[in-house]
Coordinates of N, CA, C and O in Angstrom, one line a residue:
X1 N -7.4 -17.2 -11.4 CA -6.6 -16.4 -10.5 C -5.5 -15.7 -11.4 O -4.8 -15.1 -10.5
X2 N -5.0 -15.5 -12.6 CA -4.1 -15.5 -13.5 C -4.2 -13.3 -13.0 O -3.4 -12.7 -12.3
X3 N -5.4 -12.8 -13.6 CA -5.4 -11.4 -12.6 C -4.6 -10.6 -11.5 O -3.9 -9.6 -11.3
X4 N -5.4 -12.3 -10.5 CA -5.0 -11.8 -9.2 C -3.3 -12.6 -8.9 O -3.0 -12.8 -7.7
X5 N -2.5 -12.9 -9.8 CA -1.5 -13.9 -9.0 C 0.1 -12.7 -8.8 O 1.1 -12.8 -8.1
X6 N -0.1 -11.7 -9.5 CA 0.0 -10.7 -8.9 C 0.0 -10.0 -7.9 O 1.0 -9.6 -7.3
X7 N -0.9 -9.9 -7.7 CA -1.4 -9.9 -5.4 C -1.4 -10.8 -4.9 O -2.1 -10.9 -3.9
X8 N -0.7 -11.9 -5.3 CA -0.5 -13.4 -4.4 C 0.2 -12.5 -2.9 O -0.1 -12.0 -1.9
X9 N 0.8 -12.6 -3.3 CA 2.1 -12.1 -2.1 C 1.4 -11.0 -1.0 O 1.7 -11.3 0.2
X10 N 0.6 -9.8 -1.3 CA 0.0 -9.1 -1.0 C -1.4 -9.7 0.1 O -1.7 -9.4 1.2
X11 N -1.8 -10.5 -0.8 CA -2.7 -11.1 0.0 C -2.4 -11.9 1.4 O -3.0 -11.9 2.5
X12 N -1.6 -12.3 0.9 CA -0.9 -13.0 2.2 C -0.5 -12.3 3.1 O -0.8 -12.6 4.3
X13 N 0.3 -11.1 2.8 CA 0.7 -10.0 3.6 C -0.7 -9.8 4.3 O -0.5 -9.5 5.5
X14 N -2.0 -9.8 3.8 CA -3.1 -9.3 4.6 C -3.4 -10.1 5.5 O -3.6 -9.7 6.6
X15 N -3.5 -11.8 5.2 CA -3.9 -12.5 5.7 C -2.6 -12.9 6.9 O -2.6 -14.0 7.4
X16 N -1.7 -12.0 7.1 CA -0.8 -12.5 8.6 C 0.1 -12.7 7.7 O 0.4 -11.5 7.7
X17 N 1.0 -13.2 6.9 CA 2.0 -13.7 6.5 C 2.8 -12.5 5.9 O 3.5 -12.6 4.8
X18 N 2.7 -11.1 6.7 CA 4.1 -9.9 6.1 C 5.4 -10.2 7.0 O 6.3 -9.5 6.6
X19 N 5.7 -10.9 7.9 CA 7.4 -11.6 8.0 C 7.7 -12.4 6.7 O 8.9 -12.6 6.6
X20 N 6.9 -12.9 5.8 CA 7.4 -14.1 5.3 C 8.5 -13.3 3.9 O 9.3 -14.0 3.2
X21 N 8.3 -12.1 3.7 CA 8.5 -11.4 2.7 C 9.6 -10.3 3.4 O 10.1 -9.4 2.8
X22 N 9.8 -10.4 4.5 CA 11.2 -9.5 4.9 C 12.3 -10.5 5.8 O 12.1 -11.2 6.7
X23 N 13.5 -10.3 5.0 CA 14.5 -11.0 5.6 C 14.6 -10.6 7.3 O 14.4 -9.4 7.7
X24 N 14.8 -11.6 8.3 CA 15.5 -12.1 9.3 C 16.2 -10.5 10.1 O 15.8 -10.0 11.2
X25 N 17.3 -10.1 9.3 CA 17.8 -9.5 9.7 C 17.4 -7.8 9.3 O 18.2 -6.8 9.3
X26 N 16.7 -7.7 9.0 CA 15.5 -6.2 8.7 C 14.9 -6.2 9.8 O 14.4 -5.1 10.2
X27 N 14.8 -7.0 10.4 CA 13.2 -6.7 11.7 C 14.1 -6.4 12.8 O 14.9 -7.2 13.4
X28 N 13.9 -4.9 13.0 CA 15.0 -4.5 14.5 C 14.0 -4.9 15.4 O 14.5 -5.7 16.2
X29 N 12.3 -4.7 15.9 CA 11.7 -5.6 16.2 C 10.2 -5.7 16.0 O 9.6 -5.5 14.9
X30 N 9.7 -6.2 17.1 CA 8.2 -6.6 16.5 C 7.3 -6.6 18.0 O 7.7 -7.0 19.1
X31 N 6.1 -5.9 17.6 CA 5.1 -6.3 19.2 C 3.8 -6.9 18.5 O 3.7 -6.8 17.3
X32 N 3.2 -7.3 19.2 CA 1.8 -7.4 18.7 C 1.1 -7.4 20.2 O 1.6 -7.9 21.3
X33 N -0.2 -6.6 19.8 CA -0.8 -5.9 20.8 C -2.9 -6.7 20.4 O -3.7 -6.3 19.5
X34 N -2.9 -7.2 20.8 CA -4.0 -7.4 20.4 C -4.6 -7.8 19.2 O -4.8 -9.0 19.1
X35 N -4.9 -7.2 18.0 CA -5.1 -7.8 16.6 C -4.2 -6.9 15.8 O -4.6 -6.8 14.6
X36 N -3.0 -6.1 16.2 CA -2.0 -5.5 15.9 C -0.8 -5.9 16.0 O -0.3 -6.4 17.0
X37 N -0.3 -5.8 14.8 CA 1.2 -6.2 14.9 C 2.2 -4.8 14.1 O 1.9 -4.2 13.1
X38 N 3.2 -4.5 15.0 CA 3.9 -3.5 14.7 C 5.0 -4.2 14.4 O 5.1 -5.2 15.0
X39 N 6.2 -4.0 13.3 CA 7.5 -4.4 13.2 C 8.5 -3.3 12.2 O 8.5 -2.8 11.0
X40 N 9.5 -3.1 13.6 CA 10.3 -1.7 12.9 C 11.2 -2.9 11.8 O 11.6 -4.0 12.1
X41 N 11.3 -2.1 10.4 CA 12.7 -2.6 9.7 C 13.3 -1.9 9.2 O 13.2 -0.7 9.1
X42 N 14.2 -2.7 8.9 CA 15.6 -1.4 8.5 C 15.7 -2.4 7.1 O 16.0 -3.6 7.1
X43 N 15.4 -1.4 5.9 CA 15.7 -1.6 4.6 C 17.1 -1.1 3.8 O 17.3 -0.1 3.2
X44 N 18.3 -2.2 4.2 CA 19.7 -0.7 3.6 C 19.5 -0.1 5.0 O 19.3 -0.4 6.1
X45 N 19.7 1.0 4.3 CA 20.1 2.4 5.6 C 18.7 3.1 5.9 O 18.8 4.3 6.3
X46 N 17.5 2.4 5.7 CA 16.0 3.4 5.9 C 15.0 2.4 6.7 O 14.7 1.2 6.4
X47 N 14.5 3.4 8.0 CA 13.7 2.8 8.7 C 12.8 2.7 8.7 O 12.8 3.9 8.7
X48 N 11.3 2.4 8.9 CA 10.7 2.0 8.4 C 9.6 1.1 9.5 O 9.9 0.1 10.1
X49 N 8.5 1.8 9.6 CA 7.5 1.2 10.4 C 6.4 0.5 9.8 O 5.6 1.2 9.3
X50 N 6.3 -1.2 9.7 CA 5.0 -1.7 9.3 C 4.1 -1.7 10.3 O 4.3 -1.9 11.5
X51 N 2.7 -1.5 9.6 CA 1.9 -2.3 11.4 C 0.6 -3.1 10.1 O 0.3 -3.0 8.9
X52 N 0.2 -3.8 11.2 CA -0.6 -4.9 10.4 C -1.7 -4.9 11.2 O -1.5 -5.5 12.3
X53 N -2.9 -4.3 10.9 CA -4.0 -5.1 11.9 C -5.0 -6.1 10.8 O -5.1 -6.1 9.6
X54 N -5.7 -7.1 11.7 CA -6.6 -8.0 11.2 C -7.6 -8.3 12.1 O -7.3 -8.7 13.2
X55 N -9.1 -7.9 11.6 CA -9.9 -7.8 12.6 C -10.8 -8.9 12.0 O -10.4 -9.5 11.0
X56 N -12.1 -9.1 12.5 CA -13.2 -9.5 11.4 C -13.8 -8.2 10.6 O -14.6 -8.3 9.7
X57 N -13.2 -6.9 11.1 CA -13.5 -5.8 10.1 C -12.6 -5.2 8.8 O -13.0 -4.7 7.7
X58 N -11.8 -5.2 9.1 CA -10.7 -4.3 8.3 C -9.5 -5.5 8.6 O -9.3 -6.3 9.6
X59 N -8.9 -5.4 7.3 CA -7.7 -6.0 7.1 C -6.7 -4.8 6.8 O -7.1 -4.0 6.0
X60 N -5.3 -4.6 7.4 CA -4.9 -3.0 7.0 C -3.4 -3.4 7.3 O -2.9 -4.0 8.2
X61 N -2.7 -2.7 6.0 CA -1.0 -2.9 6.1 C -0.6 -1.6 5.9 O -1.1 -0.9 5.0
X62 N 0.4 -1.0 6.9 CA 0.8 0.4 6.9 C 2.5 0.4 6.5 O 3.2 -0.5 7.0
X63 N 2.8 1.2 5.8 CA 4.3 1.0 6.2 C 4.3 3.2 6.3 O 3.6 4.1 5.9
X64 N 5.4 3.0 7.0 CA 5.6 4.5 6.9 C 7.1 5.0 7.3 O 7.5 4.4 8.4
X65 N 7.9 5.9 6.8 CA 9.1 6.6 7.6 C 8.9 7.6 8.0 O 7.9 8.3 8.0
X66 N 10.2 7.9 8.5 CA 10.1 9.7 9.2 C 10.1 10.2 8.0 O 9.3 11.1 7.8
X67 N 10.9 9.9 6.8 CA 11.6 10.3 5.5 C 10.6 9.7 4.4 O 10.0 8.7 4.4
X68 N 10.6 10.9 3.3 CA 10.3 10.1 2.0 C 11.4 9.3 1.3 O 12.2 9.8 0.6
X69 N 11.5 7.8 1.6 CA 12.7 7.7 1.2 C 12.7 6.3 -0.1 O 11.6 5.8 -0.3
X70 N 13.6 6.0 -0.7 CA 13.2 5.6 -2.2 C 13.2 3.9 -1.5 O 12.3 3.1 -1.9
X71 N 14.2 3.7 -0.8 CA 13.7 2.3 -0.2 C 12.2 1.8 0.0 O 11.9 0.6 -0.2
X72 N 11.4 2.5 0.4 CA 10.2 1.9 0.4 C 9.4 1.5 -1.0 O 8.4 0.9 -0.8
X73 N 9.6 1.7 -1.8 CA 9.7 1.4 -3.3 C 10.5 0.0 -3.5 O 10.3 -0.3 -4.7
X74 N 11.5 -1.2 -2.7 CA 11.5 -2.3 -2.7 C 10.6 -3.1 -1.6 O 9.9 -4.1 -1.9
X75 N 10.5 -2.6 -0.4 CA 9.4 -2.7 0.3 C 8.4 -3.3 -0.2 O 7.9 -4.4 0.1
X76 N 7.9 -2.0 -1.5 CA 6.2 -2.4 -1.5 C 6.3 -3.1 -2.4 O 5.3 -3.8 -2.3
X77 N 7.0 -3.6 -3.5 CA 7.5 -4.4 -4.9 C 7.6 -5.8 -3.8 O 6.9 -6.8 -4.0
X78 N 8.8 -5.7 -2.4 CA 8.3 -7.4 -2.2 C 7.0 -7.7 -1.7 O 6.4 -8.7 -1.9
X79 N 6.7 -6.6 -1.0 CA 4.9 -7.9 -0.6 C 4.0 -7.9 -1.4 O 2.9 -8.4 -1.2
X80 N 4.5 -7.2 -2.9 CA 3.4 -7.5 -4.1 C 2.7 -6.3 -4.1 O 1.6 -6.6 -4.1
X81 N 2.8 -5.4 -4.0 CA 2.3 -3.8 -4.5 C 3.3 -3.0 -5.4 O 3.4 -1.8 -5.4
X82 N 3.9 -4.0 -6.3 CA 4.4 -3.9 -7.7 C 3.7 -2.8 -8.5 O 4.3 -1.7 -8.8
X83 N 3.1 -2.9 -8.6 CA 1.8 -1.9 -9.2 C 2.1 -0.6 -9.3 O 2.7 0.1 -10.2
X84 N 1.4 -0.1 -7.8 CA 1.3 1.2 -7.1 C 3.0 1.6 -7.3 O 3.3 2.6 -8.0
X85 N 4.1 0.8 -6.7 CA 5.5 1.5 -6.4 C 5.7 1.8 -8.4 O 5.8 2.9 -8.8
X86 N 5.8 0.8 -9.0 CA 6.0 1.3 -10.0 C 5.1 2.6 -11.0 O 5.5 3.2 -12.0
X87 N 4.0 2.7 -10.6 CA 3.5 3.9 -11.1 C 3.6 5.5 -9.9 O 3.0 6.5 -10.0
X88 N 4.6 5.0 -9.2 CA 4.5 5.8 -8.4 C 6.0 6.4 -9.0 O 6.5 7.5 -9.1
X89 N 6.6 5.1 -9.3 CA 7.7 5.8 -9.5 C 8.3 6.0 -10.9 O 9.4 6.5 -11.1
X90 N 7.3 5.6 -11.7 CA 7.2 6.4 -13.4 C 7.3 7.5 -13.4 O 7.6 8.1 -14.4
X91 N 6.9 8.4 -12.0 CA 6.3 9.9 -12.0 C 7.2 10.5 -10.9 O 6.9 11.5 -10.4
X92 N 8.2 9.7 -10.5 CA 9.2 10.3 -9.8 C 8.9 10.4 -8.3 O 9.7 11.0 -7.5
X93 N 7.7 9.8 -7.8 CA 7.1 10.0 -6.4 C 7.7 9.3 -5.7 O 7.9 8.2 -6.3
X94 N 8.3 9.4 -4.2 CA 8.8 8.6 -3.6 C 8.0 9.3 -2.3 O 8.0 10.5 -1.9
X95 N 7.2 8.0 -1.7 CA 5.9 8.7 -0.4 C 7.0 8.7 0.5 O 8.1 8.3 0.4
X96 N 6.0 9.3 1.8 CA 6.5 8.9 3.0 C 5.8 7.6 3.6 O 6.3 7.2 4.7
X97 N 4.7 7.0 3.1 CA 3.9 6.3 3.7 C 2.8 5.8 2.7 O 2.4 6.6 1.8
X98 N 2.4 4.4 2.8 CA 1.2 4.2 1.9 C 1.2 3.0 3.0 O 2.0 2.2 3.3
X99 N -0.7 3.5 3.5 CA -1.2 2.6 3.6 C -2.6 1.5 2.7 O -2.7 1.8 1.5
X100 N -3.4 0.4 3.2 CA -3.9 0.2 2.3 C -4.8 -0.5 3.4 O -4.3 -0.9 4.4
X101 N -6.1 -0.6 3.2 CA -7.0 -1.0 4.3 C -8.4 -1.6 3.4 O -9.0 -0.9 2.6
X102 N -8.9 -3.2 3.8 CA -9.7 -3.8 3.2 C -11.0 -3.6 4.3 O -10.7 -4.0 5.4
X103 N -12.0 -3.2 4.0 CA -12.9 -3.1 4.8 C -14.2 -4.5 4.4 O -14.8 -4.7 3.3
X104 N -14.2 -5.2 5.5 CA -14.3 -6.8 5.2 C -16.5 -6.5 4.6 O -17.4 -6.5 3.7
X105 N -16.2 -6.4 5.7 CA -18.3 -5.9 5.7 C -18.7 -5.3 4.3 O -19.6 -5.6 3.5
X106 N -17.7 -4.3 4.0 CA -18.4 -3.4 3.0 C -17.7 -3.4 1.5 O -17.9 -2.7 0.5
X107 N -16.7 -4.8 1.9 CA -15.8 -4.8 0.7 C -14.8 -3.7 0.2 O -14.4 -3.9 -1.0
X108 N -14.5 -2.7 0.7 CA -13.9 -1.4 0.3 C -12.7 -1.2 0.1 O -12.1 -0.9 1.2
X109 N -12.1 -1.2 -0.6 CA -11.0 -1.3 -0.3 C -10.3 0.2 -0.6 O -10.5 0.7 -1.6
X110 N -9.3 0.8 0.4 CA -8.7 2.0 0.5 C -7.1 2.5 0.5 O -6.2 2.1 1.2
X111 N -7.1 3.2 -0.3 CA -5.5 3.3 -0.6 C -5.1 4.7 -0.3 O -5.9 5.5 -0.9
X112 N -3.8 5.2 0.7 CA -3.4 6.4 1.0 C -2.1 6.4 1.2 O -1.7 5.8 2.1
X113 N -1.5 7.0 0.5 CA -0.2 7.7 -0.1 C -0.1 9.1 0.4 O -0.9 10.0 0.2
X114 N 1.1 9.1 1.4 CA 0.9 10.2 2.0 C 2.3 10.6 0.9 O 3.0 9.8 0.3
X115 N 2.4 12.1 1.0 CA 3.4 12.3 -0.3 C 4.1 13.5 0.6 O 4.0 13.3 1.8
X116 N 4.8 14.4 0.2 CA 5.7 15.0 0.5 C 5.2 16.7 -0.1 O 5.3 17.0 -1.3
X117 N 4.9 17.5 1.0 CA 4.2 19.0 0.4 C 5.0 19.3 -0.7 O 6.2 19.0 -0.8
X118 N 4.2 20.0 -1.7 CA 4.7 20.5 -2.6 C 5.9 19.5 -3.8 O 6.4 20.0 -4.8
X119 N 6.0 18.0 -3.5 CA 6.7 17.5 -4.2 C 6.0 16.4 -5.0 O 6.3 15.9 -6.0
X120 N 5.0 16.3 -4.0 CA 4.3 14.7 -4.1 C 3.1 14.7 -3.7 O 2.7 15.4 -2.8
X121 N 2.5 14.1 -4.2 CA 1.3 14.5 -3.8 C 0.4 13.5 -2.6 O 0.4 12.3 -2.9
X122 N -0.2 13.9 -1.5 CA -0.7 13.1 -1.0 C -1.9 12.4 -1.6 O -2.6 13.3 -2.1
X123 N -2.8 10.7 -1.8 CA -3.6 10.8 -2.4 C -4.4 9.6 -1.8 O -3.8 8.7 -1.3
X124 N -5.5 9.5 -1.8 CA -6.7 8.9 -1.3 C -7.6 8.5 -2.3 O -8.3 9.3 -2.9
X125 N -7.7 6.8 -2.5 CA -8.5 6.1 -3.4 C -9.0 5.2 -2.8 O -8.3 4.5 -2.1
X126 N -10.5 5.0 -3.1 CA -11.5 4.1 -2.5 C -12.3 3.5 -3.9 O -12.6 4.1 -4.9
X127 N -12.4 2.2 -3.5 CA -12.9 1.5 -4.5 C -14.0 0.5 -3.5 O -13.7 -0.2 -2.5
X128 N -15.4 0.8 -4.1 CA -16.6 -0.2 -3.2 C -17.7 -0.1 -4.8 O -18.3 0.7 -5.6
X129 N -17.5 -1.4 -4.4 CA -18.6 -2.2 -5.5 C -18.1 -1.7 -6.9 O -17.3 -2.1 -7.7
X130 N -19.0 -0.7 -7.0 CA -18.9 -0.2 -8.8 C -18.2 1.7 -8.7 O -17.7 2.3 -9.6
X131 N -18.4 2.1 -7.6 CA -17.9 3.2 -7.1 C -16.6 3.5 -6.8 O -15.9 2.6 -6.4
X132 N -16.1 4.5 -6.9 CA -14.9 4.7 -6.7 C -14.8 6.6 -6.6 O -15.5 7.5 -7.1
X133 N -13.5 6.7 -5.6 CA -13.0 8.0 -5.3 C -11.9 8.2 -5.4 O -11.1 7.3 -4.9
X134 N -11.4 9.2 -5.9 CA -9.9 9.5 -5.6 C -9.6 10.7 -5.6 O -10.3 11.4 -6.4
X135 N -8.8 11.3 -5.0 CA -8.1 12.8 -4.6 C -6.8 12.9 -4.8 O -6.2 11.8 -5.0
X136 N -6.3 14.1 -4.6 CA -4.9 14.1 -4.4 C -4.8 15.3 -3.6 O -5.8 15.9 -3.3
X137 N -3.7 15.9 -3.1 CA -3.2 17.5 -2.1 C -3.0 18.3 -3.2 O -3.2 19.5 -2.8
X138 N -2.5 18.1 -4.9 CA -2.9 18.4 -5.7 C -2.9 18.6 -6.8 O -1.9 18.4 -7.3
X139 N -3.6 19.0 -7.5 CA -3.7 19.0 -9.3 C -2.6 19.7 -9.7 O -2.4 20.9 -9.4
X140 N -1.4 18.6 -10.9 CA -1.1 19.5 -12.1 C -1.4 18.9 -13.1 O -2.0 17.9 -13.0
X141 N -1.2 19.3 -14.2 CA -1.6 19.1 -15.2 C -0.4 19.8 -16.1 O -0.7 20.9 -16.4
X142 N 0.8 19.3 -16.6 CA 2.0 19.8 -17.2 C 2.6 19.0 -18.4 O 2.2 17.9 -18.8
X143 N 3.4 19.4 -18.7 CA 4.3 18.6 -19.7 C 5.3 17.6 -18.7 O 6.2 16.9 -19.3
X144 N 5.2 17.7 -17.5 CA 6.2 17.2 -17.0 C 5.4 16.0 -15.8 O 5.8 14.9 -15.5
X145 N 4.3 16.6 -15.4 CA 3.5 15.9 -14.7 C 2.0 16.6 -15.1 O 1.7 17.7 -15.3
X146 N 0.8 14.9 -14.9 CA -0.5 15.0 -14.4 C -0.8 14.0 -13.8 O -0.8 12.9 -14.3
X147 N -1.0 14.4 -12.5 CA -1.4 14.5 -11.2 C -3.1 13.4 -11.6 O -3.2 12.2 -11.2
X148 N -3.9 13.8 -12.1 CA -5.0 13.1 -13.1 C -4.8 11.7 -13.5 O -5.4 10.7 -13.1
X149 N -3.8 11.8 -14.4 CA -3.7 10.3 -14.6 C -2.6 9.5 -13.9 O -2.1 8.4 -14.2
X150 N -2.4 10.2 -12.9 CA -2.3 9.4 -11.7 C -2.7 8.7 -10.7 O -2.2 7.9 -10.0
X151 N -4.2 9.7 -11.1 CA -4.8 9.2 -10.0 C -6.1 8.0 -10.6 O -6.9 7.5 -9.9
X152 N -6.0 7.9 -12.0 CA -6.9 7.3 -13.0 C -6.4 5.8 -12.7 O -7.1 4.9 -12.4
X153 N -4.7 5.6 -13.0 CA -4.1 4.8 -12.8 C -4.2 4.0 -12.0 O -4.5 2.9 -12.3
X154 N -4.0 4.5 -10.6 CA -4.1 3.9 -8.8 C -5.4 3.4 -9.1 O -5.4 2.2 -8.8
X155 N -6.7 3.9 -9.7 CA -7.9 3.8 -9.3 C -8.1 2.1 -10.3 O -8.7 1.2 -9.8
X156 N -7.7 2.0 -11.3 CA -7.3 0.9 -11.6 C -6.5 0.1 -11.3 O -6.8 -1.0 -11.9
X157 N -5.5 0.0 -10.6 CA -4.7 -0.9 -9.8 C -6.1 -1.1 -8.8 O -6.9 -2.0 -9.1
X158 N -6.3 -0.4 -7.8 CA -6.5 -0.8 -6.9 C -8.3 -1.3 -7.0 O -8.8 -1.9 -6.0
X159 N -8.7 -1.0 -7.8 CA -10.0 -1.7 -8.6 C -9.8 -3.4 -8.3 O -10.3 -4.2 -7.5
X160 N -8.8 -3.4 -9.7 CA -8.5 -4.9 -10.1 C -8.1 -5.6 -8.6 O -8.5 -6.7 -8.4
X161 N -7.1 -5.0 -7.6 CA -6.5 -5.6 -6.2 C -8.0 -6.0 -5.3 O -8.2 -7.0 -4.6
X162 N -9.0 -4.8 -5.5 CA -9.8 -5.4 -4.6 C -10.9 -6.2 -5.1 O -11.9 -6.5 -4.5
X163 N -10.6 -6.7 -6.4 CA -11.4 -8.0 -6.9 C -11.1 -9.5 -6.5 O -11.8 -10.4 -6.1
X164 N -9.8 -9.3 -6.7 CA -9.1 -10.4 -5.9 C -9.2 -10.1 -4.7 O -9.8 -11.1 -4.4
X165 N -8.9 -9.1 -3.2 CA -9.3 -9.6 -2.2 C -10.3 -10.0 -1.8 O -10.3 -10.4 -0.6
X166 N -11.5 -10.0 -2.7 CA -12.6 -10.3 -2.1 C -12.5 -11.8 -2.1 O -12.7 -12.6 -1.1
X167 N -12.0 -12.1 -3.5 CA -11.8 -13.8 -3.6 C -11.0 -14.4 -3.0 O -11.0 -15.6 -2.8
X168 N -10.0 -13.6 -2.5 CA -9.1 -14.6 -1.9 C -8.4 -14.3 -0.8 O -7.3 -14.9 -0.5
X169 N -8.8 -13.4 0.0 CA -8.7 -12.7 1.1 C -9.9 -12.9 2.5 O -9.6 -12.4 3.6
X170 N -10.9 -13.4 2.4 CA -11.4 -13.8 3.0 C -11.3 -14.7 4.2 O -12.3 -15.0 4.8

């Protein structure tokens, strides 16, 4: 597990345990509706909607603001998406939203970064078996940014993340 201990925390977030990783006093509140759980937090001064569903199909952690705001970048660093926040934020990206969804049946696992028009890029990566996709809203290619190897990047994070959920997410 030395790989995956990394996504320790993460996993757990999938497997039901995303209170365990937000203080007490962040959760303005919480419903759970069926195999859904919604809980507003307030990170600092930014709010912030998680929702969690757990089916026998899809395991899926959303977080999202009204705002692109840089708080969500401790967010995703505590439930262990260290990874993604820090390559997101090598490149100056701060989303409005990343969700991340394991598809149990087909093993798939899917990553979407919604980004900010014109600043940020929105981007969509899927990793199943040996296959893989990724996009973005869109290509640069500069001295200042590439959009490319960022999306090269994610596609290996989120490669190696869904090796470990298979193993230990189940």
């Amino acid at each position: 597990m030395s790989n995956c201990e990394k996504y320790r925390y993460f996993i757990s977030v999938l497997n039901g345990g995303i209170k365990d990783y937000l203080f007490s006093k962040e959760i303005i509140s919480e419903r759970d509706k069926n195999d859904t759980k919604r809980i507003n937090v307030r990170i600092g001064r930014s709010d912030f909607i998680m929702i969690h569903k757990d089916t026998n199909a899809v395991k899926e952690l959303m977080i999202k603001g009204d705002l692109a705001d840089g708080a969500i970048m401790d967010l995703l660093t505590r439930i262990g998406l260290r990874d993604i926040a820090s390559t997101m934020i090598k490149r100056g990206y701060v989303p409005r939203s990343v969700t991340v969804s394991y598809v149990i049946p087909s093993r798939a696992l899917y990553l979407l970064i919604e980004g900010v028009r014109g600043r940020v890029p929105t981007v969509r990566v899927s990793v199943r078996e040996n296959n893989y996709e990724a996009s973005a809203s869109y290509c640069v290619i500069s001295e200042g940014e590439d959009v490319c190897t960022y999306l090269k990047e994610l596609i290996t994070i989120v490669t190696e993340m869904r090796n470990c959920l298979i193993t230990y997410a189940q």
